[in-house]
mmCIF file of C-alpha atoms and ligand atoms in Angstrom:
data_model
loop_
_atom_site.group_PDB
_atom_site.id
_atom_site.type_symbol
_atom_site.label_atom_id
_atom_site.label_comp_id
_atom_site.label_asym_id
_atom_site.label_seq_id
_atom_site.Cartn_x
_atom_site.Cartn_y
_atom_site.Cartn_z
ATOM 1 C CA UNK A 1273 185.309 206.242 -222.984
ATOM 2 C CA UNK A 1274 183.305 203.991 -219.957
ATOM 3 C CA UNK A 1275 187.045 203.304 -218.549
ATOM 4 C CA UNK A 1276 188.330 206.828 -218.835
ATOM 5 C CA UNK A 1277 184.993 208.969 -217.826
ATOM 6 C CA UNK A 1278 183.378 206.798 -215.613
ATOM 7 C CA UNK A 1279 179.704 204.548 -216.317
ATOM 8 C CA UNK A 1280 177.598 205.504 -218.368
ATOM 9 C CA UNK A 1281 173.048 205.349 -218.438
ATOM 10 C CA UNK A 1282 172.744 201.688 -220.014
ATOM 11 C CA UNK A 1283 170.754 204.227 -222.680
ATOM 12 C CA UNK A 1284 173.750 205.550 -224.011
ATOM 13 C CA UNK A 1285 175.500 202.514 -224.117
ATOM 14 C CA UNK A 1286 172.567 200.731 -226.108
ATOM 15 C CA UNK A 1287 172.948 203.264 -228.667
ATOM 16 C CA UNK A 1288 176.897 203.638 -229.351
ATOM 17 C CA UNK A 1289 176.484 199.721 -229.228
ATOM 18 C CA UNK A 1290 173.644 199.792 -231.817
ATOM 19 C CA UNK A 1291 174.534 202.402 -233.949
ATOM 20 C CA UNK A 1292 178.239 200.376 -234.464
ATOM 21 C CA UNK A 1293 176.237 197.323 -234.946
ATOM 22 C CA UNK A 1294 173.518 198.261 -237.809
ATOM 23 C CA UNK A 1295 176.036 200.303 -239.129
ATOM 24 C CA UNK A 1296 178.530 197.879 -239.784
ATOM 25 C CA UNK A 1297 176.418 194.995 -241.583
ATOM 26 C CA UNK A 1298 173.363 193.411 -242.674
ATOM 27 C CA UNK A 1299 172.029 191.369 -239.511
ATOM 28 C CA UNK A 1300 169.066 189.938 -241.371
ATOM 29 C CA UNK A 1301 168.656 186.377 -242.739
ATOM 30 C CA UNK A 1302 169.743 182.776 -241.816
ATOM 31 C CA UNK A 1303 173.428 184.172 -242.314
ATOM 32 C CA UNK A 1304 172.900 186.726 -239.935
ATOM 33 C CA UNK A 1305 171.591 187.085 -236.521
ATOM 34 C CA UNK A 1306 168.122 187.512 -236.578
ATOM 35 C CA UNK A 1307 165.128 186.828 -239.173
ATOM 36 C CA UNK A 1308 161.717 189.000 -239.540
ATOM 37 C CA UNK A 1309 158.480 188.517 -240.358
ATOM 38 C CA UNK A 1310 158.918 190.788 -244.215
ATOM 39 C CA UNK A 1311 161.923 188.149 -244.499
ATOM 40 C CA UNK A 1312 159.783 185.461 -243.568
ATOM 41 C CA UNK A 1313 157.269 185.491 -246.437
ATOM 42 C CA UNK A 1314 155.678 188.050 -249.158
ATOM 43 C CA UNK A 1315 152.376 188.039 -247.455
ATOM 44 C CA UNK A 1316 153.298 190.223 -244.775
ATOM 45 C CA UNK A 1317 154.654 193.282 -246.571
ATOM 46 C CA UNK A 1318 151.236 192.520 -249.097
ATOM 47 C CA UNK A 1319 149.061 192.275 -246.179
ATOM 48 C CA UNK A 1320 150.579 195.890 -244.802
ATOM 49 C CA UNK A 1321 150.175 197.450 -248.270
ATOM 50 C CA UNK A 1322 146.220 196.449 -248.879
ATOM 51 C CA UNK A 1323 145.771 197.750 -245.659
ATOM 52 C CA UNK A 1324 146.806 200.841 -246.235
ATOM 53 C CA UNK A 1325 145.204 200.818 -249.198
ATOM 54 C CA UNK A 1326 142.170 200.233 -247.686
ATOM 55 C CA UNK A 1327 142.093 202.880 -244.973
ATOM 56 C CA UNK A 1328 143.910 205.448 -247.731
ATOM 57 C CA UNK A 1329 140.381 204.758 -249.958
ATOM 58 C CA UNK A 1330 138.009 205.024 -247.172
ATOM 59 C CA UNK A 1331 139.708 208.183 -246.139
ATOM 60 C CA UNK A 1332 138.971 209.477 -250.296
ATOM 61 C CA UNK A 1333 142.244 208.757 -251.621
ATOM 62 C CA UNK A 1334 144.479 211.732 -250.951
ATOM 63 C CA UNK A 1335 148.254 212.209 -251.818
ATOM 64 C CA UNK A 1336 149.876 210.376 -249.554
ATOM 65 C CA UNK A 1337 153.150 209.633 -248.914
ATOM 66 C CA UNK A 1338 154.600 206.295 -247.790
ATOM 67 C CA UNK A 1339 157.218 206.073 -244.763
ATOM 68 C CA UNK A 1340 159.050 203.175 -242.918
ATOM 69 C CA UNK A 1341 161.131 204.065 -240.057
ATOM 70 C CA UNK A 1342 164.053 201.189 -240.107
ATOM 71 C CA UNK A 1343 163.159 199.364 -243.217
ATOM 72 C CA UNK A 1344 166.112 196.399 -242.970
ATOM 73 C CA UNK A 1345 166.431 195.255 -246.782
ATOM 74 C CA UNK A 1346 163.262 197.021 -247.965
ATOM 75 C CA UNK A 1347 161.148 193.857 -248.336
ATOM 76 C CA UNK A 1348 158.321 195.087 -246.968
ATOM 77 C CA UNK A 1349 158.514 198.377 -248.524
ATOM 78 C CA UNK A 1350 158.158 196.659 -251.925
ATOM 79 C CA UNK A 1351 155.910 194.297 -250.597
ATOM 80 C CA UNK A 1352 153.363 196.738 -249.753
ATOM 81 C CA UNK A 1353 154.467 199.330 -252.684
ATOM 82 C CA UNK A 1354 153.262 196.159 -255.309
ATOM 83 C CA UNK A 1355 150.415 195.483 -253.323
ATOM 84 C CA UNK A 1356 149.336 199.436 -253.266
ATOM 85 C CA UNK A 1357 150.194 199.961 -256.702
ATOM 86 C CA UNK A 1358 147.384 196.964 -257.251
ATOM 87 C CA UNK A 1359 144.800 198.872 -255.683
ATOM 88 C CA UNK A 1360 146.092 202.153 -257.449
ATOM 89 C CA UNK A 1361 147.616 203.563 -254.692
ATOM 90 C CA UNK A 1362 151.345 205.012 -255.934
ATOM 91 C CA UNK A 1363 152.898 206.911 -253.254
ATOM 92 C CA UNK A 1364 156.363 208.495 -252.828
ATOM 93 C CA UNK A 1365 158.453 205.890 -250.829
ATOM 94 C CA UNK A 1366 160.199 207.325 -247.808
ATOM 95 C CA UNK A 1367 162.864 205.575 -245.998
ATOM 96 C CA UNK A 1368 164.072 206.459 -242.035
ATOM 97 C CA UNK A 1369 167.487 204.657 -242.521
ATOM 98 C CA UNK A 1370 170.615 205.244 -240.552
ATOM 99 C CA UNK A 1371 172.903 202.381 -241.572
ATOM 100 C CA UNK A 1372 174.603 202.544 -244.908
ATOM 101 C CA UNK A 1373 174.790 198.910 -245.204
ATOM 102 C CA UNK A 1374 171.068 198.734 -245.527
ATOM 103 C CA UNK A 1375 170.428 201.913 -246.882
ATOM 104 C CA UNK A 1376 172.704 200.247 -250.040
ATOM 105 C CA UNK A 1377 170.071 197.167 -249.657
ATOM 106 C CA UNK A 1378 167.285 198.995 -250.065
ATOM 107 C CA UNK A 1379 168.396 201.013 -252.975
ATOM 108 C CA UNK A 1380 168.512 197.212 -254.963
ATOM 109 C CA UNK A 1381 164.876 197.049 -254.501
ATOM 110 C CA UNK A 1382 163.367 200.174 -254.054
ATOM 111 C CA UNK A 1383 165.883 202.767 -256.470
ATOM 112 C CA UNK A 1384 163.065 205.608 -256.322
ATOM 113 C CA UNK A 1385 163.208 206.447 -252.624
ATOM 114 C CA UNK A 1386 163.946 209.482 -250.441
ATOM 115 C CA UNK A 1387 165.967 208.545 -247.304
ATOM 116 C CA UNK A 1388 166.166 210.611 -244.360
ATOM 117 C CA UNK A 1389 168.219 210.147 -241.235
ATOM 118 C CA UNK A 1390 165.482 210.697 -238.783
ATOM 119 C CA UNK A 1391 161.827 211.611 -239.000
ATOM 120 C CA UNK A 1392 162.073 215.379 -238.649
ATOM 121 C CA UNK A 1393 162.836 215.448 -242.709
ATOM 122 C CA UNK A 1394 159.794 213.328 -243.540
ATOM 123 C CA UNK A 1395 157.092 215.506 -246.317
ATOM 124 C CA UNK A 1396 155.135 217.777 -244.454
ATOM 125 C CA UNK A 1397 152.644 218.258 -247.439
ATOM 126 C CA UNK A 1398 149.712 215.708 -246.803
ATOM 127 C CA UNK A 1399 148.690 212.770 -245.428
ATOM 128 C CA UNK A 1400 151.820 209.740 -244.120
ATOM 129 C CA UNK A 1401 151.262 206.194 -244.221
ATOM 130 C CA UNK A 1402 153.933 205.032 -241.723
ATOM 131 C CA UNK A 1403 154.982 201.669 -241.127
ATOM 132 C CA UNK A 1404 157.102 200.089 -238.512
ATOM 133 C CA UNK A 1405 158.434 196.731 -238.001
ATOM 134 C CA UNK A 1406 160.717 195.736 -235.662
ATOM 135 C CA UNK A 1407 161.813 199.220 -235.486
ATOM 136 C CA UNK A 1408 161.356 200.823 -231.865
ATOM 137 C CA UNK A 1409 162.800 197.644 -230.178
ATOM 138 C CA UNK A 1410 166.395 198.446 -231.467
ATOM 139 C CA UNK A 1411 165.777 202.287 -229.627
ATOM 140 C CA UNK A 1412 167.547 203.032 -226.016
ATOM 141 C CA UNK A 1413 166.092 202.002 -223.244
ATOM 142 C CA UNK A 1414 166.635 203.515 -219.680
ATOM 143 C CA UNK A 1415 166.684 201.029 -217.018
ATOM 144 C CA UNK A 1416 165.450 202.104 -213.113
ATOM 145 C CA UNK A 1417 166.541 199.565 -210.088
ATOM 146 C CA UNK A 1418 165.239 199.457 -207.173
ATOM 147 C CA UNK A 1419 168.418 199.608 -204.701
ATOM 148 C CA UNK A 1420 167.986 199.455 -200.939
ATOM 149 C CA UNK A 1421 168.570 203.332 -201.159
ATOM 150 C CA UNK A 1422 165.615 203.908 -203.766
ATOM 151 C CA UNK A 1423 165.419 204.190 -207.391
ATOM 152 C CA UNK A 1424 168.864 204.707 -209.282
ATOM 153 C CA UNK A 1425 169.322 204.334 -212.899
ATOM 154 C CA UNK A 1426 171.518 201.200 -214.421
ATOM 155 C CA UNK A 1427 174.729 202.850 -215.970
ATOM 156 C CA UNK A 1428 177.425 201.090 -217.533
ATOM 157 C CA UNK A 1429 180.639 200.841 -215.547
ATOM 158 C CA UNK A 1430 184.003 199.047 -217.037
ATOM 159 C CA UNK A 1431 185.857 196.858 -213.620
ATOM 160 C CA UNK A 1432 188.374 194.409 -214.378
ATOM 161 C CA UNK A 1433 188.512 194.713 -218.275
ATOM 162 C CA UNK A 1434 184.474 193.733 -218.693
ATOM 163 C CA UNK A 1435 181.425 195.670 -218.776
ATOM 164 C CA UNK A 1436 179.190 195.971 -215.963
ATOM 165 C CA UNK A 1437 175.547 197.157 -214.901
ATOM 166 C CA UNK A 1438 176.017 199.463 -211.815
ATOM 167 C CA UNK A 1439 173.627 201.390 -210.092
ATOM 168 C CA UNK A 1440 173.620 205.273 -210.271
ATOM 169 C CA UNK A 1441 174.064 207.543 -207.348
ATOM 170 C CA UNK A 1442 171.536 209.728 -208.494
ATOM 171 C CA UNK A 1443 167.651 209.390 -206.966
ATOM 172 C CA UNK A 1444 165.219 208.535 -209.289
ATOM 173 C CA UNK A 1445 161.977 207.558 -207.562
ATOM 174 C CA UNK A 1446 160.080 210.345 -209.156
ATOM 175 C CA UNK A 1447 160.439 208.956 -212.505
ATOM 176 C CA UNK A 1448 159.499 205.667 -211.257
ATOM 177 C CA UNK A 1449 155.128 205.337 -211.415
ATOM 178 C CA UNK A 1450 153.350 205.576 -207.973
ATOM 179 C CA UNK A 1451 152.566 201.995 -208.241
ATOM 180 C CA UNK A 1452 155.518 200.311 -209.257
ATOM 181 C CA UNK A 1453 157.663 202.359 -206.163
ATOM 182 C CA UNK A 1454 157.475 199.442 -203.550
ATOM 183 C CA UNK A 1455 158.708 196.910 -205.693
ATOM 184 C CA UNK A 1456 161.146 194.128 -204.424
ATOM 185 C CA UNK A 1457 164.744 195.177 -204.419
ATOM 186 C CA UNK A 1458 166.604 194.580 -207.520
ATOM 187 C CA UNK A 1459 163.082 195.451 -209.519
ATOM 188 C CA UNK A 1460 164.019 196.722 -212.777
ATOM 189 C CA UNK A 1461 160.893 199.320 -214.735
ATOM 190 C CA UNK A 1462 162.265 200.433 -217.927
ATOM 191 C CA UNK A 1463 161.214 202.850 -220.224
ATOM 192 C CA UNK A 1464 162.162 204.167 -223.733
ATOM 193 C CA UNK A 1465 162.342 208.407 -223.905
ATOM 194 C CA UNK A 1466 163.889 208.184 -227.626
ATOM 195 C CA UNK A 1467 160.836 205.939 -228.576
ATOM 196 C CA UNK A 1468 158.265 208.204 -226.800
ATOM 197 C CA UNK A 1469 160.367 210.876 -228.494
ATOM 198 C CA UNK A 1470 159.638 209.854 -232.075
ATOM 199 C CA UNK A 1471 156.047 208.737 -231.390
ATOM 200 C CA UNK A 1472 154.999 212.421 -230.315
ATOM 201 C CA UNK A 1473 156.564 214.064 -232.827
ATOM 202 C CA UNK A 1474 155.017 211.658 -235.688
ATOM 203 C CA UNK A 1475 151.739 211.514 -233.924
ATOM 204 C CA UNK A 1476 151.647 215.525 -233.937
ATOM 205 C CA UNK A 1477 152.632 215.179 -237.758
ATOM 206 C CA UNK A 1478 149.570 212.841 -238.167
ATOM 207 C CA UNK A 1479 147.495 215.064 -236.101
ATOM 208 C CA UNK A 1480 148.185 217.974 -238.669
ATOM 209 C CA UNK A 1481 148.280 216.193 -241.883
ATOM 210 C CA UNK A 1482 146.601 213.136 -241.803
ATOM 211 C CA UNK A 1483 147.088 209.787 -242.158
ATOM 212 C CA UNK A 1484 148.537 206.600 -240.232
ATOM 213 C CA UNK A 1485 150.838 204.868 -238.048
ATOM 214 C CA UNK A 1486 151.033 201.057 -238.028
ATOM 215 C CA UNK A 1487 153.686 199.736 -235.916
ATOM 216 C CA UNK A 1488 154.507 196.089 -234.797
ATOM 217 C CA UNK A 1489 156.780 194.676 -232.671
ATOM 218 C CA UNK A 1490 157.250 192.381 -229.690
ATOM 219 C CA UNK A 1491 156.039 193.869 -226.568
ATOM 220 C CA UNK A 1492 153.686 194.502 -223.311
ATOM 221 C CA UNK A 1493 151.223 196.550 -221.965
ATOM 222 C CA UNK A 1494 153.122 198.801 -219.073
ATOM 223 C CA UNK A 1495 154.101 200.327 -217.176
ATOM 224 C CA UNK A 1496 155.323 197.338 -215.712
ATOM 225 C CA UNK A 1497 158.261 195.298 -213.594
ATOM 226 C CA UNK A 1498 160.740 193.932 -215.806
ATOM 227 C CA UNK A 1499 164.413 193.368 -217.850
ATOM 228 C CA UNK A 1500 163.748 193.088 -221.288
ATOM 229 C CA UNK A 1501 167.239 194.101 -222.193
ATOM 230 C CA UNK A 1502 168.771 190.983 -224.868
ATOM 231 C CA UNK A 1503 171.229 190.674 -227.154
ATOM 232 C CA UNK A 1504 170.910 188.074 -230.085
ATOM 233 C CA UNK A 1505 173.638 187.296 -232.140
ATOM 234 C CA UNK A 1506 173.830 184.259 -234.596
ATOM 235 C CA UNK A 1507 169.555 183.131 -233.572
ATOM 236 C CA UNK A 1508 170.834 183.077 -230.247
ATOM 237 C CA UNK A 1509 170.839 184.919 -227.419
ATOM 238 C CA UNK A 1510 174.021 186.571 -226.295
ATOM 239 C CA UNK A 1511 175.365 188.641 -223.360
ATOM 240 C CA UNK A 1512 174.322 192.389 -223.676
ATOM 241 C CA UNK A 1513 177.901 193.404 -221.569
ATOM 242 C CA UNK A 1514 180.283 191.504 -223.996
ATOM 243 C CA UNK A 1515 181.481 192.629 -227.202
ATOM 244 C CA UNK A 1516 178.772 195.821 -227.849
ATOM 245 C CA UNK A 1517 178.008 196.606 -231.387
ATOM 246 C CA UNK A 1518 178.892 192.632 -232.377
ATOM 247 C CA UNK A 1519 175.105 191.524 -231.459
ATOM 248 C CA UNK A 1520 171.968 193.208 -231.708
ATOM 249 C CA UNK A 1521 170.219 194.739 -228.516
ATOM 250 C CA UNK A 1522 166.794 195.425 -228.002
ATOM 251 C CA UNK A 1523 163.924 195.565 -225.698
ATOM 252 C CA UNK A 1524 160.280 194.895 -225.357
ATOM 253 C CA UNK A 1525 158.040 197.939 -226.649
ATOM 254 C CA UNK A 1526 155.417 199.145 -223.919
ATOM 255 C CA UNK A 1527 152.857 199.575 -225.922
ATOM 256 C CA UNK A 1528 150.574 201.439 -223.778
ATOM 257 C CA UNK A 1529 152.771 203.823 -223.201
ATOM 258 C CA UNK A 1530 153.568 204.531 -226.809
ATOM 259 C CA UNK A 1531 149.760 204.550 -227.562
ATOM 260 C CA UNK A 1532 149.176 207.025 -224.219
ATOM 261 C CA UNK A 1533 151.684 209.485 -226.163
ATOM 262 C CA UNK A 1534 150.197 209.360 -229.369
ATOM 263 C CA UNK A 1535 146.994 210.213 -228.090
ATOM 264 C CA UNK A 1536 148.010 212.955 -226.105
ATOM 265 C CA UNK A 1537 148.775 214.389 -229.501
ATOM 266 C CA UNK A 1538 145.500 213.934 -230.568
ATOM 267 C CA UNK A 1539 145.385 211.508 -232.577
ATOM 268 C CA UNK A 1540 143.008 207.674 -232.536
ATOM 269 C CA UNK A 1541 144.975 204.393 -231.144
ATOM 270 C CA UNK A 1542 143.480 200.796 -232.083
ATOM 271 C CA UNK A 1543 144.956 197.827 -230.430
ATOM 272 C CA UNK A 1544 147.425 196.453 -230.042
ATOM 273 C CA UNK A 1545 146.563 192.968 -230.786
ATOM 274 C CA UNK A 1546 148.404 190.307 -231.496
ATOM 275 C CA UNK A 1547 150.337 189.803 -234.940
ATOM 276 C CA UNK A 1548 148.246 186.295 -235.397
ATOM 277 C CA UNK A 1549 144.659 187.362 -235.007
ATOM 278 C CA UNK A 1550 145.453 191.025 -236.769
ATOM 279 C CA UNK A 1551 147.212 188.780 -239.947
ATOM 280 C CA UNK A 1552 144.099 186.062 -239.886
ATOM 281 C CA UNK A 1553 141.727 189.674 -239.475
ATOM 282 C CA UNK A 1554 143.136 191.497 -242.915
ATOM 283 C CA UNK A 1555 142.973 188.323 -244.483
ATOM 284 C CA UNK A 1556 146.378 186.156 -244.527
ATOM 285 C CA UNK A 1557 144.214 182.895 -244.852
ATOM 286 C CA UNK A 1558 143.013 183.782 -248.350
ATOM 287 C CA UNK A 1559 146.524 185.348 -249.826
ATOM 288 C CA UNK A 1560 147.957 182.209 -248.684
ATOM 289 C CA UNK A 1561 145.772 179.938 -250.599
ATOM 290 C CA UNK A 1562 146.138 182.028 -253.786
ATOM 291 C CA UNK A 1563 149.882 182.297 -253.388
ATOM 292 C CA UNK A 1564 149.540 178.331 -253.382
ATOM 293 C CA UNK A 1565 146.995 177.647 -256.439
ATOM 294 C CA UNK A 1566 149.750 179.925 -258.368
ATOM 295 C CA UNK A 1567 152.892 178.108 -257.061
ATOM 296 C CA UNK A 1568 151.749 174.650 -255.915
ATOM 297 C CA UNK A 1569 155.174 173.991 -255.466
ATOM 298 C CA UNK A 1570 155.609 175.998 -252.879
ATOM 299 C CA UNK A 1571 152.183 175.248 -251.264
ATOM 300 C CA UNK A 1572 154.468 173.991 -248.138
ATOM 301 C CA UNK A 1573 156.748 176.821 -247.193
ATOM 302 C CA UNK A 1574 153.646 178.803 -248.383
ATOM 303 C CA UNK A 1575 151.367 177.259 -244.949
ATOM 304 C CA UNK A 1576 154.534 177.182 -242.883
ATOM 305 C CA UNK A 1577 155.405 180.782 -243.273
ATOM 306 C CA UNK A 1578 151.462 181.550 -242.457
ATOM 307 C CA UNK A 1579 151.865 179.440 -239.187
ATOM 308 C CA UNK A 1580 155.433 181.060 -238.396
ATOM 309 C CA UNK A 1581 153.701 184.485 -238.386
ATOM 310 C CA UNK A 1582 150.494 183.422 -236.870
ATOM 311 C CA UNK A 1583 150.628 180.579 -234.609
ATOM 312 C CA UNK A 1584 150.512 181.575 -230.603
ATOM 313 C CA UNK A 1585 153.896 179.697 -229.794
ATOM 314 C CA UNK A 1586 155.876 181.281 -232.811
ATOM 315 C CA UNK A 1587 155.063 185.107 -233.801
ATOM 316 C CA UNK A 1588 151.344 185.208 -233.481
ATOM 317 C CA UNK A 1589 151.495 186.247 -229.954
ATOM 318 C CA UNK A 1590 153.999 187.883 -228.432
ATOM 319 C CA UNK A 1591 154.499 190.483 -231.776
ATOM 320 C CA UNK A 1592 151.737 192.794 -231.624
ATOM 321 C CA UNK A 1593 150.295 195.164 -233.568
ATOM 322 C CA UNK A 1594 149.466 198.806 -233.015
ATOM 323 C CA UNK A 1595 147.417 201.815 -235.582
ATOM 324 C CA UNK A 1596 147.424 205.136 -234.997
ATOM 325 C CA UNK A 1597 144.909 206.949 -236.590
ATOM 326 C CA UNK A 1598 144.213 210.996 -237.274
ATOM 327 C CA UNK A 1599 141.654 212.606 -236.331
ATOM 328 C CA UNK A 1600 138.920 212.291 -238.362
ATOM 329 C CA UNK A 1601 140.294 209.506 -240.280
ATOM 330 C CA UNK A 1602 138.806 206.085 -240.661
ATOM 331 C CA UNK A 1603 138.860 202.801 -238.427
ATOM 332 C CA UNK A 1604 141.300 200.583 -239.392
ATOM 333 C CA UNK A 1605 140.453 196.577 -240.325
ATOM 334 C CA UNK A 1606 141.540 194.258 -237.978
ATOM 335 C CA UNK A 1607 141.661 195.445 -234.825
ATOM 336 C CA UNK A 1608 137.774 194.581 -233.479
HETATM 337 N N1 SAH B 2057 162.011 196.566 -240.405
HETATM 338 C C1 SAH B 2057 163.017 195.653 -240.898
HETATM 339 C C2 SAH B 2057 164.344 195.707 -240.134
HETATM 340 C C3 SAH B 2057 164.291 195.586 -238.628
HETATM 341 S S1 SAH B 2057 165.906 195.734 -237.915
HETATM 342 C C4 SAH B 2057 162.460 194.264 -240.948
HETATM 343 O O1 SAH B 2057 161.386 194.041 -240.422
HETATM 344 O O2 SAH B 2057 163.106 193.393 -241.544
HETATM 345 C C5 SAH B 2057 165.953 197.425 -237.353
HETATM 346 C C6 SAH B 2057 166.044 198.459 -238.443
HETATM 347 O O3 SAH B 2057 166.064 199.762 -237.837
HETATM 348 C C7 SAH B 2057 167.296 198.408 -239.297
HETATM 349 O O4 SAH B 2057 166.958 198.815 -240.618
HETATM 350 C C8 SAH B 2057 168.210 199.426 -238.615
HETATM 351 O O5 SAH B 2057 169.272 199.876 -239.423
HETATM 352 C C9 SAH B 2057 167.219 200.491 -238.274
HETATM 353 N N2 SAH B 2057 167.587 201.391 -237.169
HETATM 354 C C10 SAH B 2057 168.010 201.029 -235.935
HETATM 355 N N3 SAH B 2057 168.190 202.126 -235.159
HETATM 356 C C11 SAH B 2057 167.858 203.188 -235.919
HETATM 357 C C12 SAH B 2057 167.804 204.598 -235.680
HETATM 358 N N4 SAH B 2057 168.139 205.109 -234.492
HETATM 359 N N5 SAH B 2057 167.404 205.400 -236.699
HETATM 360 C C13 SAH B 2057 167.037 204.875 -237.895
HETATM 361 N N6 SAH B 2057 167.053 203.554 -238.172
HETATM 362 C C14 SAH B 2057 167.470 202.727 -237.209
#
């Protein structure tokens, strides 16, 4: 299509190239490309459902419905869904899957649930308990460079039988902050329009019917100077421009910017803060030593999963961890 048409916004082409690529197989695990935190230990999915139980209580236990946008196997989902069902929270389990491969995985462990393609289908009768994990990464981003002739978007050109990043002809300085404009040439500010997309329109949703967002991911605070564009195939890191929809792209998540959107809807934002202090906060020190007392056997891979999810160097730091809140709703634990 690239060689025919002409390039294409790098947006685009992270899409087709994802869409292909979660479509096509099951990239989680030590088989696959890339491993995350749900398939890293039981405690995290647990940890996500007592949370939600928690705030769910405090907010005097109305019917809720669960929803995970990009649930991979659906470990977490039945994580949390045994850890809610222990605190007598039972909610309808709604899946935002577009991948058939995984849709098919999650059926194995979660046979009750609604799917939906997108988040426009999700209930509109009462409150949502939304999760998130590792989900917005794997949306488009739109790349900005800074040529010598101003702002242009990155497109996607094909020269010579190989992809390419080109610059667009196209000025796009307005869409660039004030205070990024004068930076070096070959400065790169990126943003995500089908992530700030989703956010509103969920945000409004929580706004009107109540309930909660919690979404984590690896990330920054922008608006900020940067090319987070990677692909990873196989645990390692792979050219983005060879073979799309054979590796997995993604991007850092600005944070602020998602949590700016939300609460232009209206609705509270807590954190984010990082995935080690918010899993030590809700209490990952304390399911880890009961996990052990009942399975001493495992009482290793039990303290190295905690440290794999915790520890500054590993997951701890760079995945953080974001709630958004209605109105009128309770604080969430863990964030102060
Ligand atoms: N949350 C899971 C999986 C993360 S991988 C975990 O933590 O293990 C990204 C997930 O998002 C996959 O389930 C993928 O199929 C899904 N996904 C990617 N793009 C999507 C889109 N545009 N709409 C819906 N789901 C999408």
């Amino acid at each position: 299509m690239i060689g025919a048409e002409g390039p294409i916004p790098l947006a685009h082409y992270m899409g087709f190239a994802n869409a292909h690529y979660y479509a096509s197989r099951d990239p989680l695990g030590v088989a696959g490309d890339f491993i995350t935190a749900p398939e890293i230990s039981q405690m995290f999915g647990e940890l996500i459902g007592l949370w939600l139980a928690d705030l769910w209580m405090r907010a005097g236990r109305p019917a809720a419905s669960y929803a995970e946008l990009g649930p991979g196997r659906g470990t977490l989902a039945a994580d949390a869904a045994r850890a809610m069902r222990a605190a007598k929270l039972v909610p309808p389990i709604h899946l935002v899957e577009t991948s058939p491969v995984l849709r098919t995985a999650q059926r194995e462990r979660l046979p009750a649930a609604t799917w939906h393609d997108d988040a426009g289908s999700l209930p509109e009768d009462g409150p949502l308990l939304i999760v998130a994990n590792e989900f917005f990464d794997a949306l488009p981003v739109r790349q900005l460079v800074r040529t010598a002739g101003g702002w242009r978007e990155h497109l996607v050109g094909w020269q010579d039988g190989r992809f390419v990043p080109v610059a667009g002809e196209v000025p796009m300085d307005a869409l660039v902050p004030e205070v990024l404009r004068d930076a070096d040439a070959g400065s790169v500010f990126e943003s995500s329009p089908a992530s700030a997309a989703i956010i509103a329109q969920l945000a409004r949703r929580l706004a009107t019917q109540g309930g909660v967002m919690l979404l984590i991911d690896y990330g920054y605070a922008g608006p900020a100077i940067g090319d987070t564009l990677q692909a990873v195939r196989r645990h390692a890191y792979a050219d983005p421009f060879v073979d799309p929809g054979s590796c997995d792209l993604t991007a850092h998540v600005d944070f602020a910017s998602l949590a700016a959107t939300a609460q232009a809807e209206g609705v509270q934002a807590f954190g984010p803060v990082g995935q080690g202090e918010w899993l030590e906060r809700v209490g990952i020190g304390v399911r880890a030593e009961a996990l052990a007392r009942s399975s001493p056997t495992r009482a290793g891979d039990i303290a190295a999963a905690r440290v794999r999810l915790t520890a500054p160097g590993a997951m701890g730091q760079l995945f953080r961890v974001l709630a958004l809140v209605a109105p009128g709703w309770p604080v969430p634990e863990g964030f102060a």
